[in-house]
Structures are given as C-alpha cells and as structure tokens.
Amino acid sequence: MKTADGALKASSYPKGKNGLSGKPGRDGSASASPGTAASLTCKDWFSLSAESAAHWRLSPAPEDGMAFVLRPRKEAAPKERYRIMVLFPKKSSAYDTAMETILSVFRDKNICAEFVGVNFFMKEEAGAAALRQAEADPCDLIFSMGSGSTDFVHKNHSAGKVPVVSVCAKDPVLLGQIRDYDTGSGNHMAFTSLNVPVALQMAYLRKLIPDLRNIAVIYARKNRSAVITQFRPLRDMAGRQGINVMEIVVEDRKNARAEIESKMPAALESVRKSGQEKNSLIWITGSTSVFREIETINRNAGVIPVLSAVPDVVTEGDNSAVLSIGVSFENNAYLAAIYAIRILREKAEAGDLRVGLVSPPDIAVNFKKAREIGLLIPFRFFELASYVYDHEGKKVRMKGQKVTDLAPQP
C-alpha cells in the first residue's frame, strides 16, 4: 500500500513531556549527523545506537514519549513509502537490538519506510488504541515486538486488516497461537520464533556433558512465554532422560538480583556436596530480568557451567555465559524483516507464511569462561559457532565471520 508523507498525528495520543534525548533538529526531532557518535533515546525505554542514528532520524511522536517515528535521513524519491508500526510491550535491550537489525535490513535493501514505535506497557487500553491507529492512519504492516505484544495482537487483532509479523517472540506453537510450524495462521499474522526445539537443544547439552546429571534452570515465574516454551519443555525432556532439574525461580522481576543471590547457593548445595559440578549445568532462560543478572549468576555458579538460551548473553570479557545454544535476537529480527519485505513487496499473505525458524541454532562460545572452569568445548561447537570469544574474552568471530587474526584454540 502506498502512503502519503506518513507523519504520525501526535493529536491521536495524549500530550505531555516528549521524553526524547538528543540534539533537537529544526523539525523538533532528536538528531545526529553522519560521522557523529551520538546515540538517541526515547524517554527511558528505547535506544538507538550512534551507528543507526547516523542513518535514521528519531522524532517525538507523541509528546509524552511513549511513541516515536523513525525516518531515513537520506532517501531518494521513492515510488513507494511504507509506514510500519512497531508495538513494544516494555523496555528491553533485546528489542533495541531487534529494531536496529530491522532498520539495517530495510536500509540495505533500499526500502523506503518510516517506523512508528509505540510502547503500550501491556496496558490493554493503550494497546487497543495503537491498533486502531494502525488501521485508521493506515499502516502497511505491524511488527509485534516481544512475546507480550505478540500475545496481545493475537488476541485483539488476528481478524484485523493490517498484516502483522512477530519479532523477538517465543514459540507460537507451544503458546497456542498457531497450529503447527508448517501451516500459516490463516489470518493476518505471520510468526517467527526465538526458540530452538527442545530435543535439539538437549542433544547439544548431552554432547557437551555426556554424563549430564543436573540442570539448574533460572527463570522468571511471571514470564509466561519463557515458562511455557523454555522451562517446561526442558524440564519434561530432562526428566524422561533421568536428569535432575532444579528450579531457581525469580518471583519479582524488579528484585531479580537479590532473589538469584539468595536462591542459587541453596539450589546448588546438593550438587556441590555430591561432587557433581562437572556433570551439571546452569541454564538461563530468555527472561530479560534473569539474563541481565549474568554477573550475579556467574559469581554464584563457581565451576558449574552457565549456559543460556539467549546467544546475546555470551559476550566479551567476564560477564558472560560460557556457551549459548539458541536464536539470537539479531537473527530472529533479520528473519522477521525478510518476512515483512515479502509481505510488502511481493504481496505475500501473512497468513500463508509458515513459522519462521532459525536453523541451525546460533551457538556462541566464550573460551575465557570455559578455560576458567575447565570446560572442554567440542570442536564441532567451535566450527558451528556464529560468535566466538577467545581465551582472553575478546571477540574473534562475529556472525560466522572472523574479525581478528587471533583464533582461539578449542
């Protein structure tokens, strides 16, 4: 669908303080010229890196800081200009990463689009208003950012006219949003998944630790999607294989650090008393409140390997998991962007698209952490890894490509 200039009507939203930081542009936008090192933020819930800010202008819409518009800084006169709404449920660094990836894909493929970001903070009235706005303005497509937004849109917009693509959302089949992985939704929603099938995940874990006896799973109880798609499937499969599963549950996500600090020692006491540290692992689910506490988790883990379903938790330096087997926010967002382009340019029907799965899974390895705890990484893992950090914790492979002449010795 072709749009006019596509400016979001601020009058459609409550007025108030705009909440944008950055140098104001002449049009009232927060701006950064190419070559500067200025990142941009929208209030305290969205951040745009300096690299992206060199190519995209972040404008306040509306004045209360709960929404923004991103437009290209430079664009030729396009035959088509698309308006895309991105529905956010909360603040998350994962969503910033996903948004950066989507912007990069659209720019690389020379697709002229503006992105209207709306944070509805999981409030039904605000979410419904955003969906009505997407239909009325109208938007050409909606990205439902995160499992919370995707669940809300599935319940409130599956019969809508504007096509939807989920991004940074967990397994839609396990969440009951779609029947299976090979059949489209039949409505206006196309789904992607952040999950790796649990059978495949378990196969990797058994390859890493053949005599695996214990898995301590850390998850947030209120993160419904992580509980349903990550914790329960792993618990059930581990139980069938005779592996003991210990739960470390965060009840209050705002108090996650203190809860993890107090609960981990007790949960791991039996493992340490039995001398089974080398046959055990700690598994971090995709709960933001959990994986952002990686420093606390590492400190309490000792020599027990800390693994994650989130590749982004494996990073440079010490505040990193040793290994991840999952789907990166970046690769999931890339797939979601490709789905969106198929819908916009190729006129594919969102409801005809099968669930977007990243395969093989993204593997990330930090050899510094592995050496510290004496964990041997199978060479096959090293071969397959998209992200590798060497024995000093420095990045040597990124997105499957070598970034330095120094290679780690597995």
mmCIF file of C-alpha atoms in Angstrom:
data_model
loop_
_atom_site.group_PDB
_atom_site.id
_atom_site.type_symbol
_atom_site.label_atom_id
_atom_site.label_comp_id
_atom_site.label_asym_id
_atom_site.label_seq_id
_atom_site.Cartn_x
_atom_site.Cartn_y
_atom_site.Cartn_z
ATOM 1 C CA MET A 1 0.000 0.000 0.000
ATOM 2 C CA LYS A 2 1.345 3.429 -0.877
ATOM 3 C CA THR A 3 1.184 6.123 1.750
ATOM 4 C CA ALA A 4 1.426 9.879 1.693
ATOM 5 C CA ASP A 5 4.159 11.547 3.754
ATOM 6 C CA GLY A 6 3.083 9.262 6.586
ATOM 7 C CA ALA A 7 3.523 11.660 9.507
ATOM 8 C CA LEU A 8 2.072 10.261 12.691
ATOM 9 C CA LYS A 9 -0.611 12.513 14.082
ATOM 10 C CA ALA A 10 0.520 13.494 17.566
ATOM 11 C CA SER A 11 -3.013 14.621 18.288
ATOM 12 C CA SER A 12 -4.022 10.961 18.264
ATOM 13 C CA TYR A 13 -2.113 10.429 21.527
ATOM 14 C CA PRO A 14 -2.050 12.087 24.948
ATOM 15 C CA LYS A 15 0.112 15.180 25.197
ATOM 16 C CA GLY A 16 2.866 15.719 27.712
ATOM 17 C CA LYS A 17 6.647 15.848 28.021
ATOM 18 C CA ASN A 18 8.230 14.359 24.920
ATOM 19 C CA GLY A 19 10.872 12.382 26.793
ATOM 20 C CA LEU A 20 13.304 12.325 23.861
ATOM 21 C CA SER A 21 17.006 12.923 24.376
ATOM 22 C CA GLY A 22 19.498 14.008 21.758
ATOM 23 C CA LYS A 23 20.231 17.261 19.956
ATOM 24 C CA PRO A 24 16.948 18.774 18.737
ATOM 25 C CA GLY A 25 16.624 19.118 14.987
ATOM 26 C CA ARG A 26 14.909 22.001 13.244
ATOM 27 C CA ASP A 27 11.798 19.835 12.890
ATOM 28 C CA GLY A 28 11.782 19.060 16.615
ATOM 29 C CA SER A 29 13.406 15.678 16.153
ATOM 30 C CA ALA A 30 16.361 14.342 18.053
ATOM 31 C CA SER A 31 19.149 14.311 15.506
ATOM 32 C CA ALA A 32 22.675 13.096 14.906
ATOM 33 C CA SER A 33 24.642 13.842 11.776
ATOM 34 C CA PRO A 34 26.525 11.083 9.979
ATOM 35 C CA GLY A 35 30.013 10.853 11.422
ATOM 36 C CA THR A 36 28.995 11.898 14.930
ATOM 37 C CA ALA A 37 28.998 9.473 17.839
ATOM 38 C CA ALA A 38 25.628 10.413 19.269
ATOM 39 C CA SER A 39 23.167 7.717 20.179
ATOM 40 C CA LEU A 40 19.495 8.589 20.596
ATOM 41 C CA THR A 41 16.923 7.557 23.149
ATOM 42 C CA CYS A 42 13.175 7.834 23.505
ATOM 43 C CA LYS A 43 12.479 8.624 27.114
ATOM 44 C CA ASP A 44 13.965 5.695 29.063
ATOM 45 C CA TRP A 45 12.611 2.738 27.085
ATOM 46 C CA PHE A 46 14.188 2.808 23.618
ATOM 47 C CA SER A 47 17.760 3.386 22.497
ATOM 48 C CA LEU A 48 19.181 3.836 19.006
ATOM 49 C CA SER A 49 22.931 3.336 18.564
ATOM 50 C CA ALA A 50 25.158 6.004 17.074
ATOM 51 C CA GLU A 51 25.679 3.830 14.001
ATOM 52 C CA SER A 52 21.946 3.666 13.297
ATOM 53 C CA ALA A 53 21.384 7.277 14.331
ATOM 54 C CA ALA A 54 23.705 8.314 11.512
ATOM 55 C CA HIS A 55 21.135 6.983 9.045
ATOM 56 C CA TRP A 56 17.799 7.381 10.855
ATOM 57 C CA ARG A 57 16.106 10.368 12.444
ATOM 58 C CA LEU A 58 14.202 9.804 15.675
ATOM 59 C CA SER A 59 11.264 12.202 16.056
ATOM 60 C CA PRO A 60 8.989 12.733 19.053
ATOM 61 C CA ALA A 61 5.542 11.373 18.412
ATOM 62 C CA PRO A 62 3.731 11.982 20.609
ATOM 63 C CA GLU A 63 4.926 14.454 23.189
ATOM 64 C CA ASP A 64 4.551 12.073 26.134
ATOM 65 C CA GLY A 65 7.492 9.951 24.978
ATOM 66 C CA MET A 66 5.511 6.734 24.650
ATOM 67 C CA ALA A 67 5.905 6.719 20.876
ATOM 68 C CA PHE A 68 8.396 7.770 18.237
ATOM 69 C CA VAL A 69 8.830 7.940 14.479
ATOM 70 C CA LEU A 70 11.995 6.781 12.716
ATOM 71 C CA ARG A 71 12.626 8.144 9.218
ATOM 72 C CA PRO A 72 15.645 7.749 6.922
ATOM 73 C CA ARG A 73 17.979 10.748 6.965
ATOM 74 C CA LYS A 74 18.635 10.380 3.248
ATOM 75 C CA GLU A 75 16.243 8.944 0.744
ATOM 76 C CA ALA A 76 15.642 9.208 -2.969
ATOM 77 C CA ALA A 77 12.164 9.965 -4.216
ATOM 78 C CA PRO A 78 10.624 6.512 -3.842
ATOM 79 C CA LYS A 79 7.768 5.064 -5.807
ATOM 80 C CA GLU A 80 6.515 3.553 -2.581
ATOM 81 C CA ARG A 81 6.915 4.596 1.012
ATOM 82 C CA TYR A 82 5.741 2.229 3.692
ATOM 83 C CA ARG A 83 4.560 3.064 7.154
ATOM 84 C CA ILE A 84 5.206 0.355 9.726
ATOM 85 C CA MET A 85 4.079 0.292 13.337
ATOM 86 C CA VAL A 86 6.267 -1.440 15.924
ATOM 87 C CA LEU A 87 4.332 -2.349 19.055
ATOM 88 C CA PHE A 88 6.531 -2.569 22.175
ATOM 89 C CA PRO A 89 5.311 -4.047 25.483
ATOM 90 C CA LYS A 90 8.129 -2.725 27.690
ATOM 91 C CA LYS A 91 11.737 -1.617 27.772
ATOM 92 C CA SER A 92 14.284 -4.264 26.760
ATOM 93 C CA SER A 93 17.775 -4.200 25.305
ATOM 94 C CA ALA A 94 16.675 -7.197 23.216
ATOM 95 C CA TYR A 95 14.083 -5.027 21.494
ATOM 96 C CA ASP A 96 16.674 -2.331 20.799
ATOM 97 C CA THR A 97 18.853 -4.982 19.124
ATOM 98 C CA ALA A 98 15.928 -6.283 17.075
ATOM 99 C CA MET A 99 14.907 -2.793 15.963
ATOM 100 C CA GLU A 100 18.475 -1.971 14.905
ATOM 101 C CA THR A 101 18.552 -5.144 12.797
ATOM 102 C CA ILE A 102 15.240 -4.376 11.095
ATOM 103 C CA LEU A 103 16.413 -0.855 10.263
ATOM 104 C CA SER A 104 19.634 -2.252 8.820
ATOM 105 C CA VAL A 105 17.811 -4.768 6.610
ATOM 106 C CA PHE A 106 15.412 -2.169 5.237
ATOM 107 C CA ARG A 107 18.261 0.230 4.548
ATOM 108 C CA ASP A 108 20.424 -2.437 2.887
ATOM 109 C CA LYS A 109 17.551 -3.426 0.610
ATOM 110 C CA ASN A 110 16.726 0.196 -0.250
ATOM 111 C CA ILE A 111 13.199 0.005 1.068
ATOM 112 C CA CYS A 112 11.778 3.384 1.939
ATOM 113 C CA ALA A 113 9.873 3.116 5.188
ATOM 114 C CA GLU A 114 9.129 5.003 8.330
ATOM 115 C CA PHE A 115 8.655 3.195 11.612
ATOM 116 C CA VAL A 116 6.158 4.267 14.221
ATOM 117 C CA GLY A 117 7.187 2.820 17.582
ATOM 118 C CA VAL A 118 4.555 2.648 20.318
ATOM 119 C CA ASN A 119 5.111 1.378 23.857
ATOM 120 C CA PHE A 120 1.805 0.304 25.370
ATOM 121 C CA PHE A 121 3.385 -1.145 28.542
ATOM 122 C CA MET A 122 0.990 -4.106 28.370
ATOM 123 C CA LYS A 123 -1.965 -1.837 29.113
ATOM 124 C CA GLU A 124 -4.991 -3.082 27.200
ATOM 125 C CA GLU A 125 -6.499 0.342 26.531
ATOM 126 C CA ALA A 126 -3.222 1.747 25.179
ATOM 127 C CA GLY A 127 -2.621 -1.343 23.049
ATOM 128 C CA ALA A 128 -6.115 -1.230 21.594
ATOM 129 C CA ALA A 129 -5.689 2.472 20.790
ATOM 130 C CA ALA A 130 -2.434 1.740 18.960
ATOM 131 C CA LEU A 131 -4.067 -0.994 16.878
ATOM 132 C CA ARG A 132 -6.963 1.309 15.999
ATOM 133 C CA GLN A 133 -4.439 3.952 14.966
ATOM 134 C CA ALA A 134 -2.620 1.431 12.759
ATOM 135 C CA GLU A 135 -5.881 0.669 10.954
ATOM 136 C CA ALA A 136 -7.041 4.284 10.696
ATOM 137 C CA ASP A 137 -3.866 6.059 9.562
ATOM 138 C CA PRO A 138 -3.265 3.471 7.955
ATOM 139 C CA CYS A 139 -0.081 1.427 8.429
ATOM 140 C CA ASP A 140 1.132 -1.100 5.882
ATOM 141 C CA LEU A 141 2.408 -3.570 8.466
ATOM 142 C CA ILE A 142 2.796 -4.099 12.211
ATOM 143 C CA PHE A 143 5.776 -5.667 13.969
ATOM 144 C CA SER A 144 4.672 -7.137 17.303
ATOM 145 C CA MET A 145 7.848 -6.781 19.343
ATOM 146 C CA GLY A 146 8.230 -9.451 22.026
ATOM 147 C CA SER A 147 6.037 -12.247 23.306
ATOM 148 C CA GLY A 148 3.805 -9.882 25.282
ATOM 149 C CA SER A 149 2.959 -7.750 22.256
ATOM 150 C CA THR A 150 2.501 -10.810 20.054
ATOM 151 C CA ASP A 151 0.090 -12.390 22.515
ATOM 152 C CA PHE A 152 -1.854 -9.122 22.767
ATOM 153 C CA VAL A 153 -2.058 -8.700 18.995
ATOM 154 C CA HIS A 154 -3.020 -12.359 18.526
ATOM 155 C CA LYS A 155 -5.943 -11.902 20.898
ATOM 156 C CA ASN A 156 -7.024 -8.486 19.649
ATOM 157 C CA HIS A 157 -6.021 -8.137 16.004
ATOM 158 C CA SER A 158 -5.916 -11.545 14.304
ATOM 159 C CA ALA A 159 -9.004 -10.507 12.343
ATOM 160 C CA GLY A 160 -7.600 -7.066 11.513
ATOM 161 C CA LYS A 161 -6.712 -5.776 8.069
ATOM 162 C CA VAL A 162 -3.098 -4.741 8.690
ATOM 163 C CA PRO A 163 -0.660 -7.674 8.388
ATOM 164 C CA VAL A 164 1.449 -8.492 11.446
ATOM 165 C CA VAL A 165 4.889 -10.095 11.799
ATOM 166 C CA SER A 166 6.099 -11.192 15.223
ATOM 167 C CA VAL A 167 9.682 -10.449 16.241
ATOM 168 C CA CYS A 168 11.630 -11.353 19.389
ATOM 169 C CA ALA A 169 8.736 -13.604 20.391
ATOM 170 C CA LYS A 170 8.864 -17.169 21.643
ATOM 171 C CA ASP A 171 7.460 -20.347 20.078
ATOM 172 C CA PRO A 172 3.914 -19.623 18.787
ATOM 173 C CA VAL A 173 3.016 -23.319 18.568
ATOM 174 C CA LEU A 174 3.801 -24.009 22.230
ATOM 175 C CA LEU A 175 1.961 -20.810 23.144
ATOM 176 C CA GLY A 176 -1.137 -21.969 21.249
ATOM 177 C CA GLN A 177 -1.095 -19.105 18.759
ATOM 178 C CA ILE A 178 -0.790 -21.307 15.674
ATOM 179 C CA ARG A 179 -1.489 -24.985 14.991
ATOM 180 C CA ASP A 180 1.898 -26.156 13.700
ATOM 181 C CA TYR A 181 5.172 -24.976 12.209
ATOM 182 C CA ASP A 182 4.418 -25.774 8.575
ATOM 183 C CA THR A 183 0.972 -24.210 8.142
ATOM 184 C CA GLY A 184 0.288 -20.489 8.118
ATOM 185 C CA SER A 185 -2.045 -18.856 10.606
ATOM 186 C CA GLY A 186 -4.781 -18.309 8.024
ATOM 187 C CA ASN A 187 -5.294 -14.772 9.325
ATOM 188 C CA HIS A 188 -3.278 -11.563 9.182
ATOM 189 C CA MET A 189 -0.414 -12.775 11.383
ATOM 190 C CA ALA A 190 2.941 -14.252 10.405
ATOM 191 C CA PHE A 191 5.026 -15.716 13.204
ATOM 192 C CA THR A 192 8.742 -16.141 13.828
ATOM 193 C CA SER A 193 10.228 -17.976 16.810
ATOM 194 C CA LEU A 194 13.086 -17.335 19.230
ATOM 195 C CA ASN A 195 13.095 -20.971 20.314
ATOM 196 C CA VAL A 196 15.173 -23.983 19.359
ATOM 197 C CA PRO A 197 13.279 -27.318 19.527
ATOM 198 C CA VAL A 198 13.993 -28.743 22.967
ATOM 199 C CA ALA A 199 15.033 -32.157 21.609
ATOM 200 C CA LEU A 200 17.746 -30.499 19.540
ATOM 201 C CA GLN A 201 18.803 -28.323 22.456
ATOM 202 C CA MET A 202 19.090 -31.361 24.721
ATOM 203 C CA ALA A 203 21.174 -33.199 22.125
ATOM 204 C CA TYR A 204 23.691 -30.351 22.198
ATOM 205 C CA LEU A 205 23.754 -30.361 26.003
ATOM 206 C CA ARG A 206 24.437 -34.115 26.083
ATOM 207 C CA LYS A 207 27.213 -33.650 23.550
ATOM 208 C CA LEU A 208 28.782 -31.006 25.779
ATOM 209 C CA ILE A 209 28.366 -33.006 29.007
ATOM 210 C CA PRO A 210 27.793 -36.701 28.136
ATOM 211 C CA ASP A 211 27.139 -37.742 31.754
ATOM 212 C CA LEU A 212 24.780 -34.860 32.474
ATOM 213 C CA ARG A 213 23.109 -35.359 35.877
ATOM 214 C CA ASN A 214 21.725 -31.977 36.940
ATOM 215 C CA ILE A 215 20.306 -28.875 35.275
ATOM 216 C CA ALA A 216 19.527 -25.792 37.353
ATOM 217 C CA VAL A 217 17.069 -23.662 35.387
ATOM 218 C CA ILE A 218 16.735 -19.972 36.224
ATOM 219 C CA TYR A 219 13.521 -18.343 35.067
ATOM 220 C CA ALA A 220 11.058 -15.610 35.993
ATOM 221 C CA ARG A 221 7.702 -17.019 37.056
ATOM 222 C CA LYS A 222 5.768 -14.110 35.550
ATOM 223 C CA ASN A 223 7.452 -14.524 32.173
ATOM 224 C CA ARG A 224 4.717 -16.780 30.835
ATOM 225 C CA SER A 225 6.307 -17.302 27.441
ATOM 226 C CA ALA A 226 9.647 -18.418 28.928
ATOM 227 C CA VAL A 227 7.897 -20.789 31.327
ATOM 228 C CA ILE A 228 5.771 -22.403 28.605
ATOM 229 C CA THR A 229 8.297 -22.553 25.769
ATOM 230 C CA GLN A 230 11.628 -22.944 27.579
ATOM 231 C CA PHE A 231 11.372 -24.153 31.164
ATOM 232 C CA ARG A 232 8.585 -26.743 30.946
ATOM 233 C CA PRO A 233 9.761 -28.483 27.737
ATOM 234 C CA LEU A 234 13.320 -28.730 29.096
ATOM 235 C CA ARG A 235 12.110 -29.973 32.485
ATOM 236 C CA ASP A 236 9.919 -32.644 30.910
ATOM 237 C CA MET A 237 12.549 -33.914 28.471
ATOM 238 C CA ALA A 238 15.280 -33.923 31.109
ATOM 239 C CA GLY A 239 13.002 -35.898 33.412
ATOM 240 C CA ARG A 240 12.438 -38.526 30.727
ATOM 241 C CA GLN A 241 16.208 -38.874 30.391
ATOM 242 C CA GLY A 242 16.791 -39.253 34.126
ATOM 243 C CA ILE A 243 18.322 -35.808 34.569
ATOM 244 C CA ASN A 244 17.518 -33.936 37.767
ATOM 245 C CA VAL A 245 16.087 -30.437 37.234
ATOM 246 C CA MET A 246 16.378 -27.779 39.923
ATOM 247 C CA GLU A 247 14.301 -24.625 39.705
ATOM 248 C CA ILE A 248 15.653 -21.203 40.620
ATOM 249 C CA VAL A 249 12.600 -19.004 40.280
ATOM 250 C CA VAL A 250 12.503 -15.213 40.244
ATOM 251 C CA GLU A 251 9.181 -14.116 41.719
ATOM 252 C CA ASP A 252 9.664 -10.339 41.500
ATOM 253 C CA ARG A 253 11.450 -9.304 38.321
ATOM 254 C CA LYS A 254 12.398 -5.943 39.839
ATOM 255 C CA ASN A 255 14.165 -7.808 42.637
ATOM 256 C CA ALA A 256 15.788 -10.442 40.417
ATOM 257 C CA ARG A 257 19.365 -9.826 41.516
ATOM 258 C CA ALA A 258 18.625 -10.254 45.215
ATOM 259 C CA GLU A 259 16.478 -13.340 44.608
ATOM 260 C CA ILE A 260 19.121 -15.024 42.466
ATOM 261 C CA GLU A 261 21.785 -14.143 45.032
ATOM 262 C CA SER A 262 19.788 -15.745 47.831
ATOM 263 C CA LYS A 263 18.385 -18.785 45.998
ATOM 264 C CA MET A 264 21.309 -20.065 43.932
ATOM 265 C CA PRO A 265 23.533 -21.294 46.804
ATOM 266 C CA ALA A 266 20.753 -23.396 48.322
ATOM 267 C CA ALA A 267 19.715 -24.834 44.961
ATOM 268 C CA LEU A 268 23.279 -25.859 44.119
ATOM 269 C CA GLU A 269 24.249 -27.142 47.568
ATOM 270 C CA SER A 270 23.345 -30.772 46.811
ATOM 271 C CA VAL A 271 25.312 -30.653 43.557
ATOM 272 C CA ARG A 272 28.426 -29.447 45.333
ATOM 273 C CA LYS A 273 28.089 -31.906 48.212
ATOM 274 C CA SER A 274 27.844 -34.817 45.785
ATOM 275 C CA GLY A 275 30.827 -33.591 43.765
ATOM 276 C CA GLN A 276 28.764 -33.435 40.567
ATOM 277 C CA GLU A 277 29.765 -29.943 39.416
ATOM 278 C CA LYS A 278 31.357 -31.285 36.224
ATOM 279 C CA ASN A 279 28.195 -33.238 35.379
ATOM 280 C CA SER A 280 25.862 -30.305 35.957
ATOM 281 C CA LEU A 281 24.987 -27.033 34.297
ATOM 282 C CA ILE A 282 23.023 -23.861 34.921
ATOM 283 C CA TRP A 283 20.544 -22.903 32.207
ATOM 284 C CA ILE A 284 19.425 -19.282 31.819
ATOM 285 C CA THR A 285 16.087 -18.821 30.067
ATOM 286 C CA GLY A 286 15.140 -15.908 27.832
ATOM 287 C CA SER A 287 13.748 -13.783 30.650
ATOM 288 C CA THR A 288 15.292 -10.320 30.473
ATOM 289 C CA SER A 289 15.155 -9.922 34.244
ATOM 290 C CA VAL A 290 17.177 -13.138 34.554
ATOM 291 C CA PHE A 291 19.800 -12.925 31.839
ATOM 292 C CA ARG A 292 20.738 -9.342 32.626
ATOM 293 C CA GLU A 293 21.967 -10.648 36.014
ATOM 294 C CA ILE A 294 24.701 -12.759 34.420
ATOM 295 C CA GLU A 295 27.371 -11.301 36.731
ATOM 296 C CA THR A 296 25.458 -12.436 39.823
ATOM 297 C CA ILE A 297 24.776 -15.844 38.294
ATOM 298 C CA ASN A 298 28.440 -16.393 37.396
ATOM 299 C CA ARG A 299 29.601 -15.396 40.853
ATOM 300 C CA ASN A 300 27.358 -17.987 42.488
ATOM 301 C CA ALA A 301 27.936 -20.715 39.892
ATOM 302 C CA GLY A 302 31.589 -21.339 40.696
ATOM 303 C CA VAL A 303 32.871 -24.064 38.349
ATOM 304 C CA ILE A 304 29.399 -25.157 37.236
ATOM 305 C CA PRO A 305 28.982 -24.122 33.566
ATOM 306 C CA VAL A 306 26.488 -21.324 32.918
ATOM 307 C CA LEU A 307 24.669 -21.732 29.597
ATOM 308 C CA SER A 308 21.898 -19.697 28.048
ATOM 309 C CA ALA A 309 19.087 -19.978 25.554
ATOM 310 C CA VAL A 310 19.990 -16.410 24.554
ATOM 311 C CA PRO A 311 23.166 -16.053 22.425
ATOM 312 C CA ASP A 312 23.376 -12.382 23.351
ATOM 313 C CA VAL A 313 24.296 -13.412 26.933
ATOM 314 C CA VAL A 314 27.637 -14.691 25.614
ATOM 315 C CA THR A 315 29.732 -11.537 25.344
ATOM 316 C CA GLU A 316 33.262 -10.221 25.634
ATOM 317 C CA GLY A 317 35.010 -10.363 28.986
ATOM 318 C CA ASP A 318 33.927 -11.920 32.257
ATOM 319 C CA ASN A 319 30.241 -11.010 32.433
ATOM 320 C CA SER A 320 29.271 -13.744 30.016
ATOM 321 C CA ALA A 321 27.772 -17.198 29.879
ATOM 322 C CA VAL A 322 30.256 -19.832 28.722
ATOM 323 C CA LEU A 323 28.021 -21.115 25.929
ATOM 324 C CA SER A 324 24.693 -20.455 24.303
ATOM 325 C CA ILE A 325 22.542 -22.655 22.107
ATOM 326 C CA GLY A 326 19.575 -20.672 20.898
ATOM 327 C CA VAL A 327 18.425 -17.997 18.496
ATOM 328 C CA SER A 328 19.958 -14.544 18.648
ATOM 329 C CA PHE A 329 17.687 -11.508 18.745
ATOM 330 C CA GLU A 330 19.553 -10.268 15.699
ATOM 331 C CA ASN A 331 18.952 -13.346 13.539
ATOM 332 C CA ASN A 332 15.320 -13.594 14.584
ATOM 333 C CA ALA A 333 14.805 -9.928 13.703
ATOM 334 C CA TYR A 334 16.546 -10.442 10.364
ATOM 335 C CA LEU A 335 14.114 -13.241 9.548
ATOM 336 C CA ALA A 336 11.157 -11.103 10.660
ATOM 337 C CA ALA A 337 12.372 -8.264 8.428
ATOM 338 C CA ILE A 338 12.566 -10.623 5.437
ATOM 339 C CA TYR A 339 9.011 -11.799 6.146
ATOM 340 C CA ALA A 340 7.883 -8.170 6.274
ATOM 341 C CA ILE A 341 9.546 -7.406 2.949
ATOM 342 C CA ARG A 342 7.871 -10.408 1.332
ATOM 343 C CA ILE A 343 4.521 -9.105 2.520
ATOM 344 C CA LEU A 344 5.173 -5.506 1.477
ATOM 345 C CA ARG A 345 6.930 -6.005 -1.849
ATOM 346 C CA GLU A 346 5.969 -9.459 -3.027
ATOM 347 C CA LYS A 347 2.402 -9.174 -1.743
ATOM 348 C CA ALA A 348 2.718 -12.438 0.167
ATOM 349 C CA GLU A 349 -0.177 -13.125 2.524
ATOM 350 C CA ALA A 350 0.930 -13.068 6.154
ATOM 351 C CA GLY A 351 -1.435 -15.923 6.959
ATOM 352 C CA ASP A 352 0.211 -18.160 4.341
ATOM 353 C CA LEU A 353 3.720 -17.926 5.811
ATOM 354 C CA ARG A 354 4.908 -20.828 7.943
ATOM 355 C CA VAL A 355 6.557 -20.155 11.299
ATOM 356 C CA GLY A 356 9.961 -18.559 10.744
ATOM 357 C CA LEU A 357 12.616 -20.719 12.407
ATOM 358 C CA VAL A 358 16.363 -20.084 12.546
ATOM 359 C CA SER A 359 18.197 -23.318 11.738
ATOM 360 C CA PRO A 360 20.772 -24.475 12.682
ATOM 361 C CA PRO A 361 20.673 -22.730 16.051
ATOM 362 C CA ASP A 362 23.022 -19.893 16.897
ATOM 363 C CA ILE A 363 25.947 -21.059 19.014
ATOM 364 C CA ALA A 364 28.093 -18.596 20.931
ATOM 365 C CA VAL A 365 31.207 -19.601 22.899
ATOM 366 C CA ASN A 366 33.386 -17.734 25.380
ATOM 367 C CA PHE A 367 36.668 -19.669 25.670
ATOM 368 C CA LYS A 368 37.871 -17.467 28.523
ATOM 369 C CA LYS A 369 34.984 -18.645 30.673
ATOM 370 C CA ALA A 370 35.462 -22.245 29.503
ATOM 371 C CA ARG A 371 39.133 -22.195 30.499
ATOM 372 C CA GLU A 372 38.369 -20.686 33.904
ATOM 373 C CA ILE A 373 36.061 -23.572 34.836
ATOM 374 C CA GLY A 374 37.890 -26.326 32.951
ATOM 375 C CA LEU A 375 35.093 -26.988 30.458
ATOM 376 C CA LEU A 376 36.086 -28.676 27.203
ATOM 377 C CA ILE A 377 34.186 -27.315 24.199
ATOM 378 C CA PRO A 378 33.611 -29.911 21.448
ATOM 379 C CA PHE A 379 35.382 -28.907 18.251
ATOM 380 C CA ARG A 380 32.107 -29.243 16.355
ATOM 381 C CA PHE A 381 30.641 -26.485 18.539
ATOM 382 C CA PHE A 382 33.578 -24.259 17.623
ATOM 383 C CA GLU A 383 33.055 -24.989 13.923
ATOM 384 C CA LEU A 384 29.348 -24.144 14.084
ATOM 385 C CA ALA A 385 29.583 -21.124 16.378
ATOM 386 C CA SER A 386 28.419 -17.806 14.965
ATOM 387 C CA TYR A 387 30.049 -15.894 17.816
ATOM 388 C CA VAL A 388 33.395 -16.838 19.374
ATOM 389 C CA TYR A 389 35.363 -15.107 22.129
ATOM 390 C CA ASP A 390 38.957 -16.228 22.637
ATOM 391 C CA HIS A 391 40.916 -17.203 25.766
ATOM 392 C CA GLU A 392 41.184 -13.537 26.701
ATOM 393 C CA GLY A 393 37.469 -12.983 26.210
ATOM 394 C CA LYS A 394 37.972 -10.960 23.033
ATOM 395 C CA LYS A 395 35.660 -11.295 20.057
ATOM 396 C CA VAL A 396 37.275 -13.227 17.203
ATOM 397 C CA ARG A 397 34.221 -14.350 15.257
ATOM 398 C CA MET A 398 31.011 -12.423 14.653
ATOM 399 C CA LYS A 399 28.058 -13.532 12.577
ATOM 400 C CA GLY A 400 30.129 -16.509 11.472
ATOM 401 C CA GLN A 401 32.961 -14.338 10.145
ATOM 402 C CA LYS A 402 36.476 -13.887 11.508
ATOM 403 C CA VAL A 403 37.041 -10.434 12.990
ATOM 404 C CA THR A 404 40.687 -10.803 14.035
ATOM 405 C CA ASP A 405 43.734 -12.782 13.048
ATOM 406 C CA LEU A 406 43.871 -14.274 16.538
ATOM 407 C CA ALA A 407 41.977 -17.566 16.632
ATOM 408 C CA PRO A 408 41.103 -19.452 19.833
ATOM 409 C CA GLN A 409 42.366 -22.963 20.306
ATOM 410 C CA PRO A 410 39.429 -25.200 21.243
#
